[in-house]
PDB file of C-alpha atoms in Angstrom:
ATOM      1  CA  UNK A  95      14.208  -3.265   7.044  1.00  0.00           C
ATOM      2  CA  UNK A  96      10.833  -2.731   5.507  1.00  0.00           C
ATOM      3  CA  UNK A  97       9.467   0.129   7.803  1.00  0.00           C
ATOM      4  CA  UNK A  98      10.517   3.088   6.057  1.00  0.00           C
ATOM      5  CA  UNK A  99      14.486   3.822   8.218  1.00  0.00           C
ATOM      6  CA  UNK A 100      16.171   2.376   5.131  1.00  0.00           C
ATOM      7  CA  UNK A 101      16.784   5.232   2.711  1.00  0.00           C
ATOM      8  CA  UNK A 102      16.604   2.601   0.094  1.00  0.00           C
ATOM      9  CA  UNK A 103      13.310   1.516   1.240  1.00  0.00           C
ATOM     10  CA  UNK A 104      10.491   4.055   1.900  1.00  0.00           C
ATOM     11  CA  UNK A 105       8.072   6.375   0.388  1.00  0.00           C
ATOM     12  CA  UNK A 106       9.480   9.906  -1.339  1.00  0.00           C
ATOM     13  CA  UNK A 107       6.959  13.031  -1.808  1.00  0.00           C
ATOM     14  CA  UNK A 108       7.445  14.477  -5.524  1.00  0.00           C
ATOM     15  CA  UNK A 109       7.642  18.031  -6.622  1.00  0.00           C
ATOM     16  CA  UNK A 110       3.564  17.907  -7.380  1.00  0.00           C
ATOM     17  CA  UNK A 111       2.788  16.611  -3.510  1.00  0.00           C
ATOM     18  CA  UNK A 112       2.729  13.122  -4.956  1.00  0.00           C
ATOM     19  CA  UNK A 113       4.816  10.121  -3.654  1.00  0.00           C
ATOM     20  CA  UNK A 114       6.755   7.488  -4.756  1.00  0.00           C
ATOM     21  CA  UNK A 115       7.431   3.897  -2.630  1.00  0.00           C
ATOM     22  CA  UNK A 116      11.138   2.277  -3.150  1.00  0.00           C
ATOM     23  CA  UNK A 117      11.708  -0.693  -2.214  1.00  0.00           C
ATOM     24  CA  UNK A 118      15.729  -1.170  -3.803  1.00  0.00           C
ATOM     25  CA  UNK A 119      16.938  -3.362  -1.364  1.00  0.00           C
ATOM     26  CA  UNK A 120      19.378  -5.491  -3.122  1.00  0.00           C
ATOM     27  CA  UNK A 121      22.930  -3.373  -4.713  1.00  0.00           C
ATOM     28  CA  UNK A 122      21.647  -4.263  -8.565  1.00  0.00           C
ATOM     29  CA  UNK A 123      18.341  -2.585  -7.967  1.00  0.00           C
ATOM     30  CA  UNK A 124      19.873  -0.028  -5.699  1.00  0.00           C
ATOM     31  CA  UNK A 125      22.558   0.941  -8.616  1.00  0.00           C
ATOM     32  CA  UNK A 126      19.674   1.225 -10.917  1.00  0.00           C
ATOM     33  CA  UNK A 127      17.705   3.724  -8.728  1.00  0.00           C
ATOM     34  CA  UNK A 128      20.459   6.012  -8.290  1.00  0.00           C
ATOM     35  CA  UNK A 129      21.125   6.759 -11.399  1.00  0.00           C
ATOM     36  CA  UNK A 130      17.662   6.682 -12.699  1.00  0.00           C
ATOM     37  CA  UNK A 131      17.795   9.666  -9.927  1.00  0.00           C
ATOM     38  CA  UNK A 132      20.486  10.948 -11.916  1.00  0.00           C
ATOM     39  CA  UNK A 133      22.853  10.728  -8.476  1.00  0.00           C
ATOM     40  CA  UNK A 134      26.518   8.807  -8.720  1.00  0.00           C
ATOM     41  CA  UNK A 135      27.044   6.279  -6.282  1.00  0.00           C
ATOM     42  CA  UNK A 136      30.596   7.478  -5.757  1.00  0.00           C
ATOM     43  CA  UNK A 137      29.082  10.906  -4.362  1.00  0.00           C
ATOM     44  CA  UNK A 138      26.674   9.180  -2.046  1.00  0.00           C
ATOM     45  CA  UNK A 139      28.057   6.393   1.225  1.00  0.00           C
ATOM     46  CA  UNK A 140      28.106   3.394   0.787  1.00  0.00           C
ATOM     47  CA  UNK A 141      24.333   1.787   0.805  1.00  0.00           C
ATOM     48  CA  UNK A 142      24.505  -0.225   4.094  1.00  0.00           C
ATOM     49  CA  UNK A 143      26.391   2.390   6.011  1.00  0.00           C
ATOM     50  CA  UNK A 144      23.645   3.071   8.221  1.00  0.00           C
ATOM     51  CA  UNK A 145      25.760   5.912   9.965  1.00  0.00           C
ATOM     52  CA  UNK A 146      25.135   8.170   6.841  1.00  0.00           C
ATOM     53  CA  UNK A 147      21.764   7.131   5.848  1.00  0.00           C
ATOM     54  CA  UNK A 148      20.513  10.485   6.673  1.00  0.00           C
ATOM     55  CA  UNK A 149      22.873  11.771   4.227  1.00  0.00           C
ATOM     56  CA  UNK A 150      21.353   8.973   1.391  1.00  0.00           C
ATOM     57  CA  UNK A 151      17.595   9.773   2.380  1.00  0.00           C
ATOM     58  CA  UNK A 152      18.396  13.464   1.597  1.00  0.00           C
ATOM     59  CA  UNK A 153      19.726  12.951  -1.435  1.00  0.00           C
ATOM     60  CA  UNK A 154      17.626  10.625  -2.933  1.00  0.00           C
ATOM     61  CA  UNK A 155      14.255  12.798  -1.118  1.00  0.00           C
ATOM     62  CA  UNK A 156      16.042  15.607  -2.781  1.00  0.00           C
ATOM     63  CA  UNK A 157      15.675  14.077  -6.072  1.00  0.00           C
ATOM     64  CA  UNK A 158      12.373  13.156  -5.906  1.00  0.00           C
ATOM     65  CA  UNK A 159      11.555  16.464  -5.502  1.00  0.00           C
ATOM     66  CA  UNK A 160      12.537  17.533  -8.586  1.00  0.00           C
ATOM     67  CA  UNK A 161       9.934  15.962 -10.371  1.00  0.00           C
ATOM     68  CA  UNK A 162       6.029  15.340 -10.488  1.00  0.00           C
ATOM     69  CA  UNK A 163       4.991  11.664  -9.145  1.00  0.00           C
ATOM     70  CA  UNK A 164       4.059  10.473 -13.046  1.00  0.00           C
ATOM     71  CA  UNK A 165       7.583  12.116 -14.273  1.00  0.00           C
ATOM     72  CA  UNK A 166       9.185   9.796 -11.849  1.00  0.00           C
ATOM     73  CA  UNK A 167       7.196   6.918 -13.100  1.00  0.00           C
ATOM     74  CA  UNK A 168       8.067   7.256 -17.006  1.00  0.00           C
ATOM     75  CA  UNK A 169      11.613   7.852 -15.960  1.00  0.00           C
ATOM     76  CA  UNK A 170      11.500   4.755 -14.035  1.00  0.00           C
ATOM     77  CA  UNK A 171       9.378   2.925 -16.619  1.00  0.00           C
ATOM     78  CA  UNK A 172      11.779  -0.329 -18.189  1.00  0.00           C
ATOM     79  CA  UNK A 173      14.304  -0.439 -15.060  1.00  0.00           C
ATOM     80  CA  UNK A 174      14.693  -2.355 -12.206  1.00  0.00           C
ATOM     81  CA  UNK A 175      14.865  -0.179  -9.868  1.00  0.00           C
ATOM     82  CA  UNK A 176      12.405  -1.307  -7.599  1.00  0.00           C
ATOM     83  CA  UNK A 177       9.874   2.135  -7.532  1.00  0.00           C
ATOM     84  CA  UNK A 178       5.685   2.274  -7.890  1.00  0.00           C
ATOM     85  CA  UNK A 179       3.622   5.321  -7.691  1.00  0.00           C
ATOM     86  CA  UNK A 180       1.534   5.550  -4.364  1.00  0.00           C
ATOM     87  CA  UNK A 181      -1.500   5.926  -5.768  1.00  0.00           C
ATOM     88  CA  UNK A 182      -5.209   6.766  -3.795  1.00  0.00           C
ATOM     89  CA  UNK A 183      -8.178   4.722  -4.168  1.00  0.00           C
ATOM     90  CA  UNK A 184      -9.779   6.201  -7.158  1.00  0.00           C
ATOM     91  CA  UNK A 185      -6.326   5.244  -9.050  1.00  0.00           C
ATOM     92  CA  UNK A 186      -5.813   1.875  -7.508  1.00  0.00           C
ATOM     93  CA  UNK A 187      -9.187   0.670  -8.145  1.00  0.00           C
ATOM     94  CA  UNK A 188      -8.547   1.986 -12.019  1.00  0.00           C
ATOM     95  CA  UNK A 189      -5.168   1.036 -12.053  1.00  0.00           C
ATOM     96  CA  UNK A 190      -4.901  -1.615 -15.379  1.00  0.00           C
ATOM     97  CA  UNK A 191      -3.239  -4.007 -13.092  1.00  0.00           C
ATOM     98  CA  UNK A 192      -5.985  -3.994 -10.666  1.00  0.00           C
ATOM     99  CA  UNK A 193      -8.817  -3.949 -12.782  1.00  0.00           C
ATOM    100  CA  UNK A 194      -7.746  -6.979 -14.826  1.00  0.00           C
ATOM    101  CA  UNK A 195      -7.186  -9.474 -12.122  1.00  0.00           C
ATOM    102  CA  UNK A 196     -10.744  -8.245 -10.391  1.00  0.00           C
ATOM    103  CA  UNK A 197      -8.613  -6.414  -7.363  1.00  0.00           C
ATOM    104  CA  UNK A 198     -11.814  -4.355  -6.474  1.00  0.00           C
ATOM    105  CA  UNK A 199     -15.844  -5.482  -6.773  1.00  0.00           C
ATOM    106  CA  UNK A 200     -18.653  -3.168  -6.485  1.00  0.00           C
ATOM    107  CA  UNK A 201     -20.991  -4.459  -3.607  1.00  0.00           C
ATOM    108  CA  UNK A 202     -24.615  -3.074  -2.674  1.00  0.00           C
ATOM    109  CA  UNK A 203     -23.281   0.616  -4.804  1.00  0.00           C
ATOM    110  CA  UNK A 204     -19.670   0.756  -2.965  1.00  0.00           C
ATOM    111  CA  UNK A 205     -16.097  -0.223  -4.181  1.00  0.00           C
ATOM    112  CA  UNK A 206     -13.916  -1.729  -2.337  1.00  0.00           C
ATOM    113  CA  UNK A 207     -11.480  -4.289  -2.231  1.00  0.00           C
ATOM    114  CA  UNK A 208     -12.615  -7.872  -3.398  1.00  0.00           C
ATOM    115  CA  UNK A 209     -12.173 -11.199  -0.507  1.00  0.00           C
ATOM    116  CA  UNK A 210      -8.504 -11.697  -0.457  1.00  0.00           C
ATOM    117  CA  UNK A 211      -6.496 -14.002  -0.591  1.00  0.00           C
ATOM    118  CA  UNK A 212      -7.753 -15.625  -3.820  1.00  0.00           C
ATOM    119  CA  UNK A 213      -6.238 -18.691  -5.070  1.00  0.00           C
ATOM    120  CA  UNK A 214      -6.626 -19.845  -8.932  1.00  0.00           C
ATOM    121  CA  UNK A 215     -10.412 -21.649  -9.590  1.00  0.00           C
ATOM    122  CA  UNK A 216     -11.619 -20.487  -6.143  1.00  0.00           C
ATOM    123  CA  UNK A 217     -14.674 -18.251  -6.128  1.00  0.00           C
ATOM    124  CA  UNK A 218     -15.344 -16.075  -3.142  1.00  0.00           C
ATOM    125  CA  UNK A 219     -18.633 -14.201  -2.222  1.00  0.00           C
ATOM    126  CA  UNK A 220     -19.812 -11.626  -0.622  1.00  0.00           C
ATOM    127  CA  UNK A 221     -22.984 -11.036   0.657  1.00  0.00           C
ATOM    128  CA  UNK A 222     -24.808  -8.558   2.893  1.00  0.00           C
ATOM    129  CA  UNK A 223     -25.614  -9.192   5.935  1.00  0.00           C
ATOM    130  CA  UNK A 224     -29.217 -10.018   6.071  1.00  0.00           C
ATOM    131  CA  UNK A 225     -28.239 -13.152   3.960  1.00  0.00           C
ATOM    132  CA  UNK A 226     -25.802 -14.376   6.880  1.00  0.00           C
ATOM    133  CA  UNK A 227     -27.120 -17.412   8.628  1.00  0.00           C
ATOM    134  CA  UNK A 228     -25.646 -16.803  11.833  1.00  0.00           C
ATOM    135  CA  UNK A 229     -27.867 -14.735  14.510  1.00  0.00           C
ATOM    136  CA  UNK A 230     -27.005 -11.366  15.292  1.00  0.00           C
ATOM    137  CA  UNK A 231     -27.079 -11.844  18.429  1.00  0.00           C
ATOM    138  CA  UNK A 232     -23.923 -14.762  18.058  1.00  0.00           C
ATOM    139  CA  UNK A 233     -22.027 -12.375  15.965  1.00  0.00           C
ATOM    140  CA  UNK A 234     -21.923 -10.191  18.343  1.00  0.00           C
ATOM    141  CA  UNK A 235     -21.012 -12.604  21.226  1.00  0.00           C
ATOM    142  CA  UNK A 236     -18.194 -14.190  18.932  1.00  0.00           C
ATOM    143  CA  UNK A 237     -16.694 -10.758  18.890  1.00  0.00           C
ATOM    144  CA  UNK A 238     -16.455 -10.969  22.655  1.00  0.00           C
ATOM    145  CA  UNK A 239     -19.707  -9.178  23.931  1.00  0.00           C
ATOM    146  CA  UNK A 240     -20.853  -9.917  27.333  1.00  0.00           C
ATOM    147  CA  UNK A 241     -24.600 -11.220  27.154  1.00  0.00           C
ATOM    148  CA  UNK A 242     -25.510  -8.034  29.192  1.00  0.00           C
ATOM    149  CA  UNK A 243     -23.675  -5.382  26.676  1.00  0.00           C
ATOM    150  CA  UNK A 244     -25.447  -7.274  23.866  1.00  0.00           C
ATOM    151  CA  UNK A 245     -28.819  -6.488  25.189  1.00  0.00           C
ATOM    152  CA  UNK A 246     -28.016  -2.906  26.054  1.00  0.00           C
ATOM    153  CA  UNK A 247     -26.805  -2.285  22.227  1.00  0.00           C
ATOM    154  CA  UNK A 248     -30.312  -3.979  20.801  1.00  0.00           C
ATOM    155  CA  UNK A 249     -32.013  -2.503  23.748  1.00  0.00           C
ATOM    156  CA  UNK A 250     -30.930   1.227  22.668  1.00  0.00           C
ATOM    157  CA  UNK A 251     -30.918   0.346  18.772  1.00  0.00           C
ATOM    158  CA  UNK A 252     -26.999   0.669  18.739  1.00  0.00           C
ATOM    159  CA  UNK A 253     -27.438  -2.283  17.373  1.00  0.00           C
ATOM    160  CA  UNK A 254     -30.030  -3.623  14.958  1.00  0.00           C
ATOM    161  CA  UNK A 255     -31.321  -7.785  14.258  1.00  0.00           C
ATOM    162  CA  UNK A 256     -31.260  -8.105  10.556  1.00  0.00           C
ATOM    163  CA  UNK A 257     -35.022  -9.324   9.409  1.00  0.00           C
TER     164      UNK A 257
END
């Protein structure tokens, strides 16, 4: 149900390129979505008549097109209609949401996301490699390296031993 073949649950590109996920499974939420669309119900088949989903998908992608991605978002904003703005990196890792519960960290002058999962009192670290205290050469031999390809990648400086 969650792959994207549910009209009622997938991603929509808006009139400005953007796109919008929906995930409306359940009728409440899906009754809220079409008319935030501004679509009736009656004119569209029934939700879980997967027969005419590619009449639903059209409809709502239709929609969606009619609009920029932020447009949909403020005419979304207050209902339950189950709908988020995809956003890329640069707006997820400013994204209010994000930022206050510490979704991204800044490590050695790149951003990207912080040690997941977290759970409440638990602090997790990261470090850099040189401050790992297991060889290189076990690391490498954990991930499933034959002693013989190990050599040849610190042999031909593939492959570095951290000092």
């Amino acid at each position: 149900m969650v792959d994207g073949g549910h009209p009622y649950y997938s991603i929509y590109r808006t009139k400005d390129d953007g796109h919008i996920a929906v995930g409306a499974i359940e009728p409440q939420f899906y009754a809220q979505l079409i008319e935030r669309l501004g679509l009736s119900e009656a004119d569209l088949p029934h939700q879980m008549d997967a027969t005419r989903w590619d009449e639903t998908r059209t409809a709502i992608a239709e929609a969606f097109a009619t609009r920029t991605r932020d447009e949909w978002c403020d005419v979304m904003q207050g209902a339950n209609a189950c709908c988020a703005p995809v956003l890329d990196f640069a707006e997820a890792r400013d994204h209010p949401h994000n930022v206050a519960r510490g979704v991204f960290v800044d490590f050695g002058g790149v951003v990207q996301p912080a040690p997941a999962p977290r759970f409440d009192g638990a602090v997790s670290v990261i470090r850099s490699w040189t401050e790992c205290d297991v060889p290189d050469e076990q690391v490498l031999s954990d991930w499933g390296l034959e002693t013989d390809e190990v050599t040849e990648l610190l042999a031909c400086g593939a492959v570095a031993v951290s000092a």
